Coordinates of C-alpha atoms in Angstrom, one line a residue:
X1404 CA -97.2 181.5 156.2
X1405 CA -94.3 179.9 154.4
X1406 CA -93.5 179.5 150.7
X1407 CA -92.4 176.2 149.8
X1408 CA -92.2 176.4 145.8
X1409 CA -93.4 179.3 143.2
X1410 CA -96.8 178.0 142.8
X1411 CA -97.3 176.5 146.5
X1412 CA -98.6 178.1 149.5
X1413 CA -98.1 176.1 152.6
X1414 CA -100.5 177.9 155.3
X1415 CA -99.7 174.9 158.2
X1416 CA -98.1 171.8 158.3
X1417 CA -97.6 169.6 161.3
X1418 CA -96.9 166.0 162.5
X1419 CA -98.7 164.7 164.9
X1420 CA -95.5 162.8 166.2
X1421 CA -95.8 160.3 169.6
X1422 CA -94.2 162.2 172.0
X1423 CA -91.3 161.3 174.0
X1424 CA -92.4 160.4 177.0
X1425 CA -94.1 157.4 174.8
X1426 CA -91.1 155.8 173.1
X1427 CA -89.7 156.3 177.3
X1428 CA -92.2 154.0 178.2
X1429 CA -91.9 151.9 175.8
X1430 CA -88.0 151.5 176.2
X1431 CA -89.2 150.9 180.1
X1432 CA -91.7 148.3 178.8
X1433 CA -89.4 146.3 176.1
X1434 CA -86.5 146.5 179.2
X1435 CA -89.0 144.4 181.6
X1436 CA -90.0 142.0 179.1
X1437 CA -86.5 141.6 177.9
X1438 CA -85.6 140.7 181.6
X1439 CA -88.3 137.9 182.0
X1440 CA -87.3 136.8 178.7
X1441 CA -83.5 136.6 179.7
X1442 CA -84.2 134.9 183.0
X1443 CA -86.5 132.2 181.6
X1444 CA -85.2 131.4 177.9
X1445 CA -82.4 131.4 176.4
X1446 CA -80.0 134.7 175.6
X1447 CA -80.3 134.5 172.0
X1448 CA -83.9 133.8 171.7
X1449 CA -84.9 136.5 174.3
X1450 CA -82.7 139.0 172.5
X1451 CA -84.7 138.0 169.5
X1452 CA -88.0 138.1 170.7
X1453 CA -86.9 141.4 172.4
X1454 CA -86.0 142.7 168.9
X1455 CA -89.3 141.5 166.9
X1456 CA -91.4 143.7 169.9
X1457 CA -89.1 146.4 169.9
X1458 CA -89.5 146.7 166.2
X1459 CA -93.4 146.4 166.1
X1460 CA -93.3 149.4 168.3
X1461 CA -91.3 151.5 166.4
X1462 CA -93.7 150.9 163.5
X1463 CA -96.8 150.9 165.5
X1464 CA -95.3 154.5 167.3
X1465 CA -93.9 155.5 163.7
X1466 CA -97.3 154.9 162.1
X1467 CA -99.6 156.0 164.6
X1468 CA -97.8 159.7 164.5
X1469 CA -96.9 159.7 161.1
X1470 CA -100.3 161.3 160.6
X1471 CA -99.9 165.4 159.6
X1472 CA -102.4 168.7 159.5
X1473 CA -101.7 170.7 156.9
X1474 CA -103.4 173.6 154.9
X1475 CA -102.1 173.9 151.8
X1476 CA -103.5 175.5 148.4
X1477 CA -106.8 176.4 150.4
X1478 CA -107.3 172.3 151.2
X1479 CA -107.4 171.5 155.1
X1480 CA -105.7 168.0 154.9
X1481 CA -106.0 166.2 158.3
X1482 CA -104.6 162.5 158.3
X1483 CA -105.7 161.0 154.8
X1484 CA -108.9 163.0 155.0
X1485 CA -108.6 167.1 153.2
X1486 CA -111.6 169.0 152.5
X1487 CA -111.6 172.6 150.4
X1488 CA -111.5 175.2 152.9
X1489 CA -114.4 177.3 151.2
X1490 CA -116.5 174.5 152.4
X1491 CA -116.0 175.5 156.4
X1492 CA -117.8 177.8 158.3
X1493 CA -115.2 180.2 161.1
X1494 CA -112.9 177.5 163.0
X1495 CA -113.0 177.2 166.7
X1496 CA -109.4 176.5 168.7
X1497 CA -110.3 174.4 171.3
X1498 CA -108.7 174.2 175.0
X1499 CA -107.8 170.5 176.7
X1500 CA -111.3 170.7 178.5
X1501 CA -113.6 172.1 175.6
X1502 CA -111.6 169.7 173.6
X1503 CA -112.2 166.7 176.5
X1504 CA -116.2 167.5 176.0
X1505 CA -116.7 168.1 172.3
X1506 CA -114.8 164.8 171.7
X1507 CA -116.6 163.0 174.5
X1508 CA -120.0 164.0 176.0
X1509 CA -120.9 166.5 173.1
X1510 CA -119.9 164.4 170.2
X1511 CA -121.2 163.4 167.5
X1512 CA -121.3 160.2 165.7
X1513 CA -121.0 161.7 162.0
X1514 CA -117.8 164.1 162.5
X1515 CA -114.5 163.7 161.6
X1516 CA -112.4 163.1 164.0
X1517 CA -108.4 163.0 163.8
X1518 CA -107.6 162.8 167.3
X1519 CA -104.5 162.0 169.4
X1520 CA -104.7 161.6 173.4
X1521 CA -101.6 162.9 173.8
X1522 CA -102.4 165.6 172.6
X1523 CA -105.1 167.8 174.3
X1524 CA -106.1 170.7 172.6
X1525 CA -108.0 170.6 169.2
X1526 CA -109.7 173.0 166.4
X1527 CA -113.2 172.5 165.8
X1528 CA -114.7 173.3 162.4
X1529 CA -118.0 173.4 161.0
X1530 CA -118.6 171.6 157.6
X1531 CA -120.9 173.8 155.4
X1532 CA -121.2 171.5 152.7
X1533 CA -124.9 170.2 152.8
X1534 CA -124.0 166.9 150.8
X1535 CA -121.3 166.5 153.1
X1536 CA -122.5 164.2 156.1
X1537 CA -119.7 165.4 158.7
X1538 CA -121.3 168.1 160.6
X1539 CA -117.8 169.3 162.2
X1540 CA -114.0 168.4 161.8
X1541 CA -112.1 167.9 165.4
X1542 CA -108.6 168.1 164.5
X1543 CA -106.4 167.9 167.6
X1544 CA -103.3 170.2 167.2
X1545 CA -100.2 171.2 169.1
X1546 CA -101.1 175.0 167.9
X1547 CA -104.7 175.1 167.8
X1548 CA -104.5 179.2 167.0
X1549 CA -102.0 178.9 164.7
X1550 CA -104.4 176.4 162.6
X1551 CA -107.1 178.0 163.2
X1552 CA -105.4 181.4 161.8
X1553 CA -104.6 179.5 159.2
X1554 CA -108.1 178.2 157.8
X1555 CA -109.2 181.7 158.4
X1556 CA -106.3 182.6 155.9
X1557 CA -107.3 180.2 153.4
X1558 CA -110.9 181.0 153.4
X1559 CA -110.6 184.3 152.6
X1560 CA -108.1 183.1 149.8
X1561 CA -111.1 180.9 148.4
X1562 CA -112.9 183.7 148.7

């Protein structure tokens, strides 16, 4: 649990960040097209064109992980979505294969999803909020034990 200010309570915060191997690729990626660029137009203009991709993948990779799990002032916040935790039944940390299945085979249609594939692990929590149409929240996580310790935490502060 960390204290961020007098009257703020910061249970769990994380970034769901691209991971490195991904901006690798892309370098690999934006190398090969700069190459067929280079050989077939010329220098300037295939720098250029290099450039404009490169860029749009820094903000497609900067945007896509920019998304962030936090529970905070007994809120889950998950990507743009938060609900009150005292609206969600005991969480459920989730391994890569249970995770694999409940956002696959076992899903369903009317849950919140904030998912990543490069990430494979998830909590799974139940929505006990009848006018709430999201049966379950699947939240993939980096520490799914340490979130779900922390909605247990801010449950029992809701009371």
């Amino acid at each position: 649990m960390t204290s961020v200010g007098p009257e703020t309570t910061m249970l769990y915060d994380e970034k769901l960040r691209v991971p490195l191997r991904w901006w690798v690729q892309a370098t690999m990626f934006l190398a090969s097209i700069w190459l067929a660029f280079v050989v077939a137009l010329p220098a300037a203009v295939a720098w250029g064109a290099t450039a404009v991709l490169g860029a749009g993948v820094v903000a497609l990779f900067l945007g896509y992980g920019a998304a962030r799990v936090r529970v905070e002032h007994g809120v889950l916040h998950a990507g743009r979505a938060q609900i009150p935790a005292h609206l969600l039944a005991a969480p459920t940390a989730l391994d890569a294969e249970a995770t694999h299945r409940v956002a696959g085979r076992d899903a369903n249609a009317h849950a919140y999803l904030l998912l990543r594939p490069y990430l494979k692990r998830a909590v799974r929590v139940t929505v006990s909020d009848p006018a709430d149409p999201a049966p379950y929240w699947l939240v993939s996580t980096r520490r799914p034990d340490e979130l779900a310790a922390a909605l247990v935490a801010a449950g029992a502060q809701a009371g």
